[in-house]
Short mmCIF file of C-alpha atoms in Angstrom, two decimals:
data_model
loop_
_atom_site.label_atom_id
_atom_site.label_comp_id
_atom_site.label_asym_id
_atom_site.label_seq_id
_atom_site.Cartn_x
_atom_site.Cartn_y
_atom_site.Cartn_z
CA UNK X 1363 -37.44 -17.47 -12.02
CA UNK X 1364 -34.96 -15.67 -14.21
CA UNK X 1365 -32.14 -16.98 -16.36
CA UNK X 1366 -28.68 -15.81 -16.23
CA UNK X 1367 -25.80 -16.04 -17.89
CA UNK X 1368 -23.76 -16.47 -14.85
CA UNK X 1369 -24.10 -16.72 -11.28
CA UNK X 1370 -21.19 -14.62 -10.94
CA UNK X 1371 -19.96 -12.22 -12.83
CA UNK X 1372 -16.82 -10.21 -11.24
CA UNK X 1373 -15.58 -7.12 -12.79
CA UNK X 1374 -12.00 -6.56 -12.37
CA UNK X 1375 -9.03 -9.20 -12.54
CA UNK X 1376 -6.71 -8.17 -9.95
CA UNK X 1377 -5.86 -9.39 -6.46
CA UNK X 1378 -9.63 -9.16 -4.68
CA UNK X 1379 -11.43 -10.25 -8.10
CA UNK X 1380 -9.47 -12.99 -8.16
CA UNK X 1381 -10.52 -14.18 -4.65
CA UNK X 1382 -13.71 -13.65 -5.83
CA UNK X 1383 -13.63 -15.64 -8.79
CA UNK X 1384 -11.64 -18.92 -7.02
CA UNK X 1385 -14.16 -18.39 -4.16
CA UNK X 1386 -17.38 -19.00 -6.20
CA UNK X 1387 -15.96 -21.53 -8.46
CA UNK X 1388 -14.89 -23.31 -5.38
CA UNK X 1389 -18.25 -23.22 -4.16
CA UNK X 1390 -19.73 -24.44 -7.69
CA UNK X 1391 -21.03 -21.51 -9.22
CA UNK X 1392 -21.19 -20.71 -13.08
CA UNK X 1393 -19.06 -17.30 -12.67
CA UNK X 1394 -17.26 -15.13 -15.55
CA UNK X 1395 -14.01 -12.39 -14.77
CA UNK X 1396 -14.29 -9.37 -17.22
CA UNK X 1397 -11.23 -7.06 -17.19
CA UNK X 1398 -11.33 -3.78 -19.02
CA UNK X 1399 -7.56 -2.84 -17.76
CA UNK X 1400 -4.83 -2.57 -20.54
CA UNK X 1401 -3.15 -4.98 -18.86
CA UNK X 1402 -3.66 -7.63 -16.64
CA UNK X 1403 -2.64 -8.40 -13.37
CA UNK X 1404 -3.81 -5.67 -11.08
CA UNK X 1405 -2.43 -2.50 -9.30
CA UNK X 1406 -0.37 -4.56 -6.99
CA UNK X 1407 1.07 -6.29 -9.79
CA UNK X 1408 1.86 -3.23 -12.47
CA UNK X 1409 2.32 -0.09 -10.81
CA UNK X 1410 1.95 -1.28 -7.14
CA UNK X 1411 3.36 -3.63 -4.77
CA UNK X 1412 6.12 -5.48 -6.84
CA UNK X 1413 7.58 -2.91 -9.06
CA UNK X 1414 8.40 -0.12 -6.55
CA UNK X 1415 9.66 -2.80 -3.64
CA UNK X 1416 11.90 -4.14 -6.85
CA UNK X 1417 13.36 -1.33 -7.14
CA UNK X 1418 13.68 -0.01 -3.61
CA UNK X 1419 15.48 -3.39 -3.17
CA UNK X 1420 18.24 -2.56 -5.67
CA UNK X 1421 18.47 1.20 -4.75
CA UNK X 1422 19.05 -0.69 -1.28
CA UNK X 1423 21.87 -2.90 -2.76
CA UNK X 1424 23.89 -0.12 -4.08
CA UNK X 1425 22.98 2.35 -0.63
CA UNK X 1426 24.89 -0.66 1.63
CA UNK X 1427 28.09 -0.99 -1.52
CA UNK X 1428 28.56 2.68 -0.93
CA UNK X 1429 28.08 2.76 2.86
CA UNK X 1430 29.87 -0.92 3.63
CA UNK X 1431 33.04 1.14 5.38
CA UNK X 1432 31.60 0.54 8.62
CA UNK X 1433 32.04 -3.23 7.87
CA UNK X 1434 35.84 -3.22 6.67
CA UNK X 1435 34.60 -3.36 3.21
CA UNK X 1436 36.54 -0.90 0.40
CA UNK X 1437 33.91 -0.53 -2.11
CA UNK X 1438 36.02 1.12 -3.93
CA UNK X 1439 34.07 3.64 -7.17
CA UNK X 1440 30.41 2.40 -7.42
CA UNK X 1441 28.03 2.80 -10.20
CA UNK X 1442 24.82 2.36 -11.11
CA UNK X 1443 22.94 1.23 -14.16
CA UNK X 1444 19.30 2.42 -13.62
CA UNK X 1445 18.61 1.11 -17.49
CA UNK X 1446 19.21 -2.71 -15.99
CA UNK X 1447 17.92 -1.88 -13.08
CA UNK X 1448 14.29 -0.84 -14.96
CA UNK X 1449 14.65 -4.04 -16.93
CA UNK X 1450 15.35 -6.39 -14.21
CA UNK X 1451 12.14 -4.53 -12.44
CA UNK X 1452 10.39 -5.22 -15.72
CA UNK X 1453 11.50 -8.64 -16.32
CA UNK X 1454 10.19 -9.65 -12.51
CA UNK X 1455 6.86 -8.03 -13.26
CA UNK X 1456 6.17 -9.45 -16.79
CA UNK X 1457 7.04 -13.39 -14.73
CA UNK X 1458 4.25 -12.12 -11.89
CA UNK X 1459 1.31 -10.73 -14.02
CA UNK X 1460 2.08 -13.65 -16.49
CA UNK X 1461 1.39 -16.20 -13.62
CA UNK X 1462 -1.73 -14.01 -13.37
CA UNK X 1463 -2.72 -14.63 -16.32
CA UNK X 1464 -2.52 -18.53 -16.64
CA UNK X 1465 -4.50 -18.24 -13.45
CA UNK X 1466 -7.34 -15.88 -15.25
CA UNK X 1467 -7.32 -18.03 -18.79
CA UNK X 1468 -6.83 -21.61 -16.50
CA UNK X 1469 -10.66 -22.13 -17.63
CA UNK X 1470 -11.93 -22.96 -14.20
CA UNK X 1471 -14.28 -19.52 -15.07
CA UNK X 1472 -14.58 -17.65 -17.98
CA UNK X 1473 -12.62 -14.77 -18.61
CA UNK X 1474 -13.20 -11.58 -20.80
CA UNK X 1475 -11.24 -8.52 -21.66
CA UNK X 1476 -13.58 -5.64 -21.89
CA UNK X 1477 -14.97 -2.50 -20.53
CA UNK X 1478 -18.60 -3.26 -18.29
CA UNK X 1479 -21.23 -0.86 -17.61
CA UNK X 1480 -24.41 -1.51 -15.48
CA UNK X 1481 -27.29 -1.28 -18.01
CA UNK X 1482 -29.45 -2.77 -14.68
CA UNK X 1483 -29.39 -4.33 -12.00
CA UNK X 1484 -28.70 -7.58 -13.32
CA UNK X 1485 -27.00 -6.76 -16.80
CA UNK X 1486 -23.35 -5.53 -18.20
CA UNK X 1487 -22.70 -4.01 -20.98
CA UNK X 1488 -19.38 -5.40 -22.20
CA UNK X 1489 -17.62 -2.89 -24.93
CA UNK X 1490 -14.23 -4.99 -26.23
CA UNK X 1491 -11.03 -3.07 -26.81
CA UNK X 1492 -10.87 -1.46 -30.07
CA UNK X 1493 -9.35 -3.61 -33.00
CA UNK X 1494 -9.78 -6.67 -31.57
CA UNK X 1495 -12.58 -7.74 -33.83
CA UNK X 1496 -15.53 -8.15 -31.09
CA UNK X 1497 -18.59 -6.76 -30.83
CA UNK X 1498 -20.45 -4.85 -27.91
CA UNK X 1499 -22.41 -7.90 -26.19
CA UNK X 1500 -24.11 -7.70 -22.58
CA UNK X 1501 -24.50 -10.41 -20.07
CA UNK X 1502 -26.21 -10.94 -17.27
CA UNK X 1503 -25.75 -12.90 -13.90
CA UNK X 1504 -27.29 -13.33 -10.58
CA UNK X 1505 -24.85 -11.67 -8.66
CA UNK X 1506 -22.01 -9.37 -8.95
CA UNK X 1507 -18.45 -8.84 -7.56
CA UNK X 1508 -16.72 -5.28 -8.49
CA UNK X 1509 -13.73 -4.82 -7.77
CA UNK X 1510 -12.00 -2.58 -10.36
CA UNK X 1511 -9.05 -1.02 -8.08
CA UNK X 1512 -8.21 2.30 -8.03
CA UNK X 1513 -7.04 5.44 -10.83
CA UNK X 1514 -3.95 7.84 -9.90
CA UNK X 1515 -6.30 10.98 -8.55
CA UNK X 1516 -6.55 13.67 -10.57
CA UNK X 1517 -4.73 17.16 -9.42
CA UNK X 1518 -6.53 19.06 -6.71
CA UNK X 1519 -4.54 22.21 -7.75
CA UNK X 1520 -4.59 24.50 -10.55
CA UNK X 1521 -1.84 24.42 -13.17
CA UNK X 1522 0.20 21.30 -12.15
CA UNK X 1523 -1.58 19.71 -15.09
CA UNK X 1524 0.08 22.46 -17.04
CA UNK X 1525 3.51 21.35 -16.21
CA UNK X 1526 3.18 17.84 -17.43
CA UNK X 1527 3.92 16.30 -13.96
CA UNK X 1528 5.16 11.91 -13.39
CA UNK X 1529 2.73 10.05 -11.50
CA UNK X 1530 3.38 7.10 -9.55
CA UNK X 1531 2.19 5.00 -12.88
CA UNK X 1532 4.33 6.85 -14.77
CA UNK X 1533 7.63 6.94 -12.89
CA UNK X 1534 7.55 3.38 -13.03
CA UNK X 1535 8.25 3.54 -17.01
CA UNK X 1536 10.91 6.75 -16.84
CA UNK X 1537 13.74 5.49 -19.66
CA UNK X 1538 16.49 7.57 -17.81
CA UNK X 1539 16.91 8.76 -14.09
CA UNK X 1540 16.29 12.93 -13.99
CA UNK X 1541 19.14 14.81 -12.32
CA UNK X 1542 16.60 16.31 -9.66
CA UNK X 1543 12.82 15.46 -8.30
CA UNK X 1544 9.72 17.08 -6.66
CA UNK X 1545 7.93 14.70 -5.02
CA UNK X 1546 4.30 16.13 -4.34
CA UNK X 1547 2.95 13.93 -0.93
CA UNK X 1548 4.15 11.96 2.06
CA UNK X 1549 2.38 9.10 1.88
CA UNK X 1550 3.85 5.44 1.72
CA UNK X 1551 4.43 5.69 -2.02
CA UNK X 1552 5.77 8.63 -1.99
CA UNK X 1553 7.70 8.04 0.79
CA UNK X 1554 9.26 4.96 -0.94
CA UNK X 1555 9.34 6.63 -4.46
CA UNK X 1556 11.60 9.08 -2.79
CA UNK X 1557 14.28 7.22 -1.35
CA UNK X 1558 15.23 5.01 -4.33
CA UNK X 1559 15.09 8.07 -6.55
CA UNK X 1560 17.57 9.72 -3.94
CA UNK X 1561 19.59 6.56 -3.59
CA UNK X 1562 19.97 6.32 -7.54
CA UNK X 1563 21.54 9.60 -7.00
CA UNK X 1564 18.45 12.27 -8.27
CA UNK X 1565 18.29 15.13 -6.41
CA UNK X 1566 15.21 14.51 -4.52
CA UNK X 1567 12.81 17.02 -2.86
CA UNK X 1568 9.28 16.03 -0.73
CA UNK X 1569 6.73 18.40 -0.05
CA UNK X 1570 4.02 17.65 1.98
CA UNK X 1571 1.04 19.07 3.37
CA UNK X 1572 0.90 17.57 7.33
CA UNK X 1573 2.78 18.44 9.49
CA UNK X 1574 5.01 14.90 9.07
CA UNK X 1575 5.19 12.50 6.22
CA UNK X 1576 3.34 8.71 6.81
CA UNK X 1577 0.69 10.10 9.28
CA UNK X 1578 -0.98 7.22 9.84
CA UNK X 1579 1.71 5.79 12.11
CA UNK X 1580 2.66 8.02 15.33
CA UNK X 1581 4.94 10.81 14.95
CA UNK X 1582 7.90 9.06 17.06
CA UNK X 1583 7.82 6.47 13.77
CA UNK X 1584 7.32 9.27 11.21
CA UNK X 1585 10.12 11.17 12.59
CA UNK X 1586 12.41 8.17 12.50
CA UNK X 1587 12.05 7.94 8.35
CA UNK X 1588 12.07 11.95 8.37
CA UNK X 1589 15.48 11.92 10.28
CA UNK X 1590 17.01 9.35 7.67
CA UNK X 1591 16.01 10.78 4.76
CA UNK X 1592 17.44 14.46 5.85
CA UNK X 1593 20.31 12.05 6.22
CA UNK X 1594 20.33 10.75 3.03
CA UNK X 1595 20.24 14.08 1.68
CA UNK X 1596 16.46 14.33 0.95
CA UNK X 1597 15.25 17.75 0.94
CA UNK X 1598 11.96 17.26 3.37
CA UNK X 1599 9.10 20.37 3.74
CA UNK X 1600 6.42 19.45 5.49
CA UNK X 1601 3.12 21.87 7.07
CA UNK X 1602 2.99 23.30 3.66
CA UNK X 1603 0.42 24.94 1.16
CA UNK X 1604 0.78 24.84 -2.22
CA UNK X 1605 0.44 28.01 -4.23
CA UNK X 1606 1.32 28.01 -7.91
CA UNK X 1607 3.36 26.00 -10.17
CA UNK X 1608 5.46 27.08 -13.05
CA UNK X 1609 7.65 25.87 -15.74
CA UNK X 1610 10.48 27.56 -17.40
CA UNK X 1611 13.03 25.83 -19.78
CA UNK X 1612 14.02 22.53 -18.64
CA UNK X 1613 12.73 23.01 -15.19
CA UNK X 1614 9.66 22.70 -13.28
CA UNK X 1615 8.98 25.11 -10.40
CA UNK X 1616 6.35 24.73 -7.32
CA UNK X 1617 5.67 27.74 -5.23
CA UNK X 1618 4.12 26.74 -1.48
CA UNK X 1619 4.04 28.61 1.95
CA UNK X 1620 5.38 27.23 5.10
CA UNK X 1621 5.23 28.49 8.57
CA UNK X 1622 3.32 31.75 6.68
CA UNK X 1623 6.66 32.30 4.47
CA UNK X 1624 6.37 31.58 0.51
CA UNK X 1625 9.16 29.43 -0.58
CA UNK X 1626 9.83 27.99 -3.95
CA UNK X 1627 11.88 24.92 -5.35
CA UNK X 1628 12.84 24.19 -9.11
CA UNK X 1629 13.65 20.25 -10.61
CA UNK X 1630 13.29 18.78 -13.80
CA UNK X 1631 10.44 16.99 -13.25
CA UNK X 1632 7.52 16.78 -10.44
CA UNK X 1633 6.44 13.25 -9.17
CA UNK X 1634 2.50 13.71 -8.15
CA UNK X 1635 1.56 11.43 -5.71
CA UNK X 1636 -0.93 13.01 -3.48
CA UNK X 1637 -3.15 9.64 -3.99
CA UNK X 1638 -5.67 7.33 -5.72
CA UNK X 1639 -9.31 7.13 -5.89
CA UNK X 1640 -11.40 4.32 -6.74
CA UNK X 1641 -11.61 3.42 -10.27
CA UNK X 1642 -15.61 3.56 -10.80
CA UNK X 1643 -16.48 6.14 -12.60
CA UNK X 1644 -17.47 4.51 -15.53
CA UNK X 1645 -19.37 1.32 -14.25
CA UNK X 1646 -23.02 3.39 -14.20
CA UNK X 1647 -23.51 2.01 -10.57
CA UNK X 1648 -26.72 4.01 -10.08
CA UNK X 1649 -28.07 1.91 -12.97
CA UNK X 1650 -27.63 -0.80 -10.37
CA UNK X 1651 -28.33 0.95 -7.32
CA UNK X 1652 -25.13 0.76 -5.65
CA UNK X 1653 -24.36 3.45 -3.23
CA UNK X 1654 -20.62 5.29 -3.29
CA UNK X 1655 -18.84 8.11 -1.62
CA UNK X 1656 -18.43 11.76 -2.84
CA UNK X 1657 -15.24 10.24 -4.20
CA UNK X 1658 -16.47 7.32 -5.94
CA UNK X 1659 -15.71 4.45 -3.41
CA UNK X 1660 -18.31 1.65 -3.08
CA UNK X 1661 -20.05 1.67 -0.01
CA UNK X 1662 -20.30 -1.74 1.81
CA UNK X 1663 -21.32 -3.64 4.90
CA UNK X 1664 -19.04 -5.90 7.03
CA UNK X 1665 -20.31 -8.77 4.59
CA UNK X 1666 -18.84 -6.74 1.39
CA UNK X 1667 -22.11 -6.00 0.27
CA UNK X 1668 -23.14 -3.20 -1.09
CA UNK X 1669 -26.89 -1.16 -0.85
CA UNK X 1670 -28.17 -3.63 -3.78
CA UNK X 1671 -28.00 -6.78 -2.14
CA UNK X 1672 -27.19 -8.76 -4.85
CA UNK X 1673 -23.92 -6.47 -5.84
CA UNK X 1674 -20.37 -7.11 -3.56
CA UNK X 1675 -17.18 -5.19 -4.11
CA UNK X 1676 -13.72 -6.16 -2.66
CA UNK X 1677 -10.19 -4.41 -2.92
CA UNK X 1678 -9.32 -0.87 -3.61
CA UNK X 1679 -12.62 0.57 -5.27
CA UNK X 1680 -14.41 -0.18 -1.93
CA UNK X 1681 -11.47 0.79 0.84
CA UNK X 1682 -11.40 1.36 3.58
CA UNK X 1683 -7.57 0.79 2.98
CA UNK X 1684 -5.39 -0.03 -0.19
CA UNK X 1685 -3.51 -2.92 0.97
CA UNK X 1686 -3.48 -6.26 -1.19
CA UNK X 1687 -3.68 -9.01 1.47
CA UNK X 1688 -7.02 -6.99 2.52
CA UNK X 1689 -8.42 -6.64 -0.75
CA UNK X 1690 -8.23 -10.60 -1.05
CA UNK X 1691 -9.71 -11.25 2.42
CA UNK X 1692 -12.43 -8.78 1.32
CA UNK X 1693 -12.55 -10.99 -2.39
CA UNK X 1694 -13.19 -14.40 -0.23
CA UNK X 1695 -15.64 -12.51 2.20
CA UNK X 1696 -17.80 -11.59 -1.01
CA UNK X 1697 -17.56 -15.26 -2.70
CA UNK X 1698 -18.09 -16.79 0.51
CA UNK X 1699 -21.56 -15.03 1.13
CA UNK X 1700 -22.48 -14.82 -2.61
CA UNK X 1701 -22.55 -18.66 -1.67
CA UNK X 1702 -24.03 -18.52 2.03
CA UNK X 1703 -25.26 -14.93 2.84
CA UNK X 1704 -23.81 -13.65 6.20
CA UNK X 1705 -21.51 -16.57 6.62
CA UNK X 1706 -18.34 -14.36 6.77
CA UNK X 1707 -17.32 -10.84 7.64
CA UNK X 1708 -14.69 -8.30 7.48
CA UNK X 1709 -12.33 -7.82 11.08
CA UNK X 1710 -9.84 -5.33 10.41
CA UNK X 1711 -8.52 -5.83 14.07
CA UNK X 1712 -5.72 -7.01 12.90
CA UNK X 1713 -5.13 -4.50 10.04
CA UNK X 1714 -1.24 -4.45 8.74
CA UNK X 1715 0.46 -1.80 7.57
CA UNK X 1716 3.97 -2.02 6.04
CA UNK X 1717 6.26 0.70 4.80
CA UNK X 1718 9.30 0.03 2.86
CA UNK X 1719 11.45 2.67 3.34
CA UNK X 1720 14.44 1.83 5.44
CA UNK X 1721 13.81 1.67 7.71
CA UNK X 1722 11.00 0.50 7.38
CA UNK X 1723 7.96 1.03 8.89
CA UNK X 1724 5.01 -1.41 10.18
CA UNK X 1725 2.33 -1.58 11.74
CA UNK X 1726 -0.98 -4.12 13.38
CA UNK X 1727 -4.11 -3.37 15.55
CA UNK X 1728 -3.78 -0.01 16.71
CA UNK X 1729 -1.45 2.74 16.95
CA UNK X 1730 -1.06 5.64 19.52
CA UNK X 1731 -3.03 7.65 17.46
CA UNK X 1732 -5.47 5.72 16.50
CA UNK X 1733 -6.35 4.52 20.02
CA UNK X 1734 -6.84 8.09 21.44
CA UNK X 1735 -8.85 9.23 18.61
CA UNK X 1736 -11.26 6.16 18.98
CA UNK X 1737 -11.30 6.83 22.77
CA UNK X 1738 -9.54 3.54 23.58
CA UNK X 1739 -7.74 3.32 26.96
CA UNK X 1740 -4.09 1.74 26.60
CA UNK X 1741 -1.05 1.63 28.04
CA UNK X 1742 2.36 1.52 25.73
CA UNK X 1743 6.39 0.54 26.00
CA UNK X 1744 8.96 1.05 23.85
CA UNK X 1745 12.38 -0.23 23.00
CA UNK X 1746 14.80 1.36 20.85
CA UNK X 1747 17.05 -0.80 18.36
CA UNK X 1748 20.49 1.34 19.32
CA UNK X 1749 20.93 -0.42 22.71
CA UNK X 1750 19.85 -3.72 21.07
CA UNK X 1751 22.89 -5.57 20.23
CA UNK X 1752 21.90 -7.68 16.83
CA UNK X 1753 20.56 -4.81 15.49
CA UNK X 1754 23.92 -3.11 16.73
CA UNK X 1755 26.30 -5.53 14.46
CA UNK X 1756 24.16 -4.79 11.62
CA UNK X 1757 24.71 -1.02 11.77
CA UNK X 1758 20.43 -0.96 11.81
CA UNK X 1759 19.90 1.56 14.70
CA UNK X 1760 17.54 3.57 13.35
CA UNK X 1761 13.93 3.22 15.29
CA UNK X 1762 12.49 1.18 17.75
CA UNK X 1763 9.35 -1.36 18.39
CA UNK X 1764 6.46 -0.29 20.21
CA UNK X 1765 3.46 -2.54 22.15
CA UNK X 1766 0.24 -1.07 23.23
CA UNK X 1767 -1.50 -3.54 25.50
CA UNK X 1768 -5.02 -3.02 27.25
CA UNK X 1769 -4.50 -1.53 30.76
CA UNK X 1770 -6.63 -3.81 32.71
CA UNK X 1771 -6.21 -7.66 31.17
CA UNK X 1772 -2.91 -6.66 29.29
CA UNK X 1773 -3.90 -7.85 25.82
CA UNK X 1774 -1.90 -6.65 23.02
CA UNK X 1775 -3.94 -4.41 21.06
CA UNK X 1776 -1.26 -2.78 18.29
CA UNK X 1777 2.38 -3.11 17.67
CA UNK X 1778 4.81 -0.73 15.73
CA UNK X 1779 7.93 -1.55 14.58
CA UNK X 1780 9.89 1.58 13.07
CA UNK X 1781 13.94 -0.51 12.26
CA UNK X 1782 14.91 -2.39 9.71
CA UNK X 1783 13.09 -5.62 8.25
CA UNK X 1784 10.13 -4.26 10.17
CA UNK X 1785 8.28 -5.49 7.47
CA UNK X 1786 9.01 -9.33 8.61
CA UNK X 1787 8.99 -7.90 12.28
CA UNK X 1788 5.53 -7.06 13.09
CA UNK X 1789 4.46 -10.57 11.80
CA UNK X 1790 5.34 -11.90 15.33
CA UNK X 1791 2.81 -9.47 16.75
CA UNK X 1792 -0.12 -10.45 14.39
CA UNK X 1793 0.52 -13.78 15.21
CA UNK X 1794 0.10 -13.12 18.82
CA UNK X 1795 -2.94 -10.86 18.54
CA UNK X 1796 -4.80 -13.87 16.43
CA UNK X 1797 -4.30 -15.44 19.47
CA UNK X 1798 -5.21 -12.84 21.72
CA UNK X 1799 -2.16 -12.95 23.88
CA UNK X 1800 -0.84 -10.52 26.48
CA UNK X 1801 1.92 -9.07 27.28
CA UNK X 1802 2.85 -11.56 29.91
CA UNK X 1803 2.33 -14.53 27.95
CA UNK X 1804 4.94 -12.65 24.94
CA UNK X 1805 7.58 -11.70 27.53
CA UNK X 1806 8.04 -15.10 28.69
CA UNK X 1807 7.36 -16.60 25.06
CA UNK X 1808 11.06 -18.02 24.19
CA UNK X 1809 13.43 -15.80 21.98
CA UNK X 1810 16.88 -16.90 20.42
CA UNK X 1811 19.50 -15.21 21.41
CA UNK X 1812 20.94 -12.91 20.07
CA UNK X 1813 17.89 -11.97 17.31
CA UNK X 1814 16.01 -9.16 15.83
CA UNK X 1815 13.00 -10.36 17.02
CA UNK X 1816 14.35 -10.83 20.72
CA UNK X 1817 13.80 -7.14 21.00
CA UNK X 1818 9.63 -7.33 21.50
CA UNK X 1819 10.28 -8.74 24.93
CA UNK X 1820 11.89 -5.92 26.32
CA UNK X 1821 8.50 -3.62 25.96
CA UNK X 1822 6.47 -6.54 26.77
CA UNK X 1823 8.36 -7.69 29.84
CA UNK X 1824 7.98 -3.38 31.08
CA UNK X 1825 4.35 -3.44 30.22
CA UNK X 1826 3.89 -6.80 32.57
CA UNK X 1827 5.48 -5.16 35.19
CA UNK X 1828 2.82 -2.01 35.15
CA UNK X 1829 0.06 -4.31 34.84
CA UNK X 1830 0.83 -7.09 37.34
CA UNK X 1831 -2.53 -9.01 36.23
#
């Protein structure tokens, strides 16, 4: 029998490590939480989740001050302060990592700040942050948990690291707005990135590479956000190929062709934001003899286990999406089977996606897309929000919501919600896909009148008519 250190030992503190950690301390087990970030807290936390819907909120805020004459409402000259605006963002993260931290250091595990590296399959070598005093040390434990998040990727194209581009870490720590913006990508943060910059007045120009921005949702949603942000005065290329990048004086220049013409457009500074990749580079997993991707993300089975059996992983280092709520499912699944092997698995039916833009977009289960690239027979409804008449009053008519429902029993197998708070929309149609429902059963589930959320019976009361099962 060998002697460990730890029965645990779970390298990274952020949102799935965490899970991790609670999970096999709940379960008894001697378990220790290194962290070798700067910080603590965890993408979500520091560059992610809470600092960029901060700030969309206030960019929001001052879009409806300026736009309120459709209410009665003389605004009169509005201005903006982006320097309170960054410290208010600030302030709100410093009050959420902190409460991360009294959860790492509340002693129910122990917690280190260093750097770990797979010497073997059973031992880390922990190398302290310089200047604090500590030594290089190893440990060693009967199991592991990685879960070390994800690194900005590095530039697929030659010479935009000669221009000294932002990066979606980076932009979150600008001191003063630029007067104009490339934004390099069309995911969802660059998506969001670029309307707050454009509604704290920069000058703000997307280019992307498909042929529409957010392409994981169906183009009728993708076109929705497209439409507003030409609106908004977002310049928007998309089907491009980059060429060449350039800097002269105070301004940045990317070349790209588009529709087989080479076009060209100047800013003071370029936001890259074509992506992350999983932050393992350094953890000498083939010491271990844990299997990755070309690209560096752990592989794993529907347990979270990885090819050495002893070794899980959880949250954006092993994918297959970057969303937080699914990187701590993915933490519990690990702890859980750490402590009875097999005992819980990974069902991304009912994978969530939120984008907040406004509107915003949202989606669970399967899209239109998805569902004819898997092969998947369905039948779908729509409903737009301009002939719905709360959304009406609020002056939200932007988008619609969308049902896909199985053809023959009429289960609800994805919703999309493109429309404002569709965020806090699509929750309704999780709920009823835990539960399996149908269409029929949502139509006649009761709706206040008149309310946002009134609007999912109008596709599900169509699709119960087609079906008639």
């Amino acid at each position: 029998m060998h002697q460990f250190n730890f029965d645990v030992a779970v390298i990274g503190g952020g949102s799935g490590g965490y899970a991790a950690a609670r999970t096999a301390v709940a379960a008894g087990l001697k378990t220790v939480v290194i962290e070798g970030g700067e910080e603590v807290g965890g993408l979500c936390i520091l560059r992610g989740c809470m600092p960029t819907k901060a700030l969309l909120y206030m960019a929001k805020v001052a879009y409806m001050v300026k736009h309120s004459a459709p209410f009665g409402v003389r605004a009169g000259k509005i201005s903006f302060d982006f320097k309170k605006a960054m410290a208010r963002k600030d302030l709100l993260i410093k009050d959420f990592a902190g409460y991360r931290v009294q959860q790492l250091n509340s002693g129910k595990f122990k917690f280190v700040r260093a750097t770990a590296k797979f010497r073997d399959p059973h031992t880390l070598e922990l190398t302290p942050f310089p200047g604090n005093g500590k030594r290089a040390s190893t440990i060693t434990a009967n199991h592991f948990v990685i879960a070390t998040g994800s690194a900005v990727a590095p530039s697929p194209y030659c010479g935009l690291n000669d221009i000294d581009c932002l990066t979606t870490d980076t932009a979150l720590t600008l001191k003063k707005l630029p007067n104009s913006l490339i934004i390099l990508g069309g995911g969802p943060t660059a998506s969001e990135f670029a309307q707050f910059f454009a509604r704290f007045g920069v000058r703000v120009t997307m280019i992307q590479r498909s042929p529409h921005i957010l392409q994981y949702f169906d183009e009728d949603a993708s076109a929705t956000v497209e439409t507003v942000f030409r609106r908004e005065g977002i310049r928007l290329y998309t089907g491009t190929k980059l060429l060449n990048s350039k800097r002269k004086g105070k301004l940045k220049t990317i070349e790209f062709e588009q529709n087989g013409k080479r076009d060209s457009v100047s800013a003071e500074e370029v936001l890259f934001a074509l992506g992350r990749i999983p932050n393992t580079a350094s953890l000498g997993l083939e010491n271990a003899g844990v299997k990755t991707t070309d690209n560096g993300m752990v592989i794993a089975n529907e347990f979270m286990q990885t090819s050495a059996p002893h070794i899980y992983t959880a949250g954006d280092c092993a994918g297959p999406h970057e969303i937080v709520h699914i990187a701590v499912n993915q933490g519990e699944v690990a702890g859980r089977n750490i402590t009875n092997p097999n005992s819980a698995q990974m069902d991304y039916r009912l994978i969530t996606m939120v984008v907040f833009t406004d509107p915003q977009l949202a989606f669970v289960g399967l899209t239109e897309k998805a569902a004819a690239a898997q092969g998947i027979p369905f039948v779908s409804a729509s409903y737009p929000f301009n002939d719905h008449g709360p959304s009406m009053i609020m002056n939200g008519i932007d988008g619609f919501v969308k049902l896909l429902a199985d053809p023959n029993s009429g289960e609800i197998i994805g919703g999309q919600c493109a429309g404002m708070i569709g965020g806090e929309m699509i929750h309704e149609i999780v709920a009823a896909m835990a539960k399996r429902m149908t269409v029929r059963e949502l139509a006649t589930l009761p709706h206040y009148h008149p309310t946002l959320s009134e609007i999912w019976t109008y596709p599900a009361e169509e699709l119960a008519e087609r079906i008639k099962k």
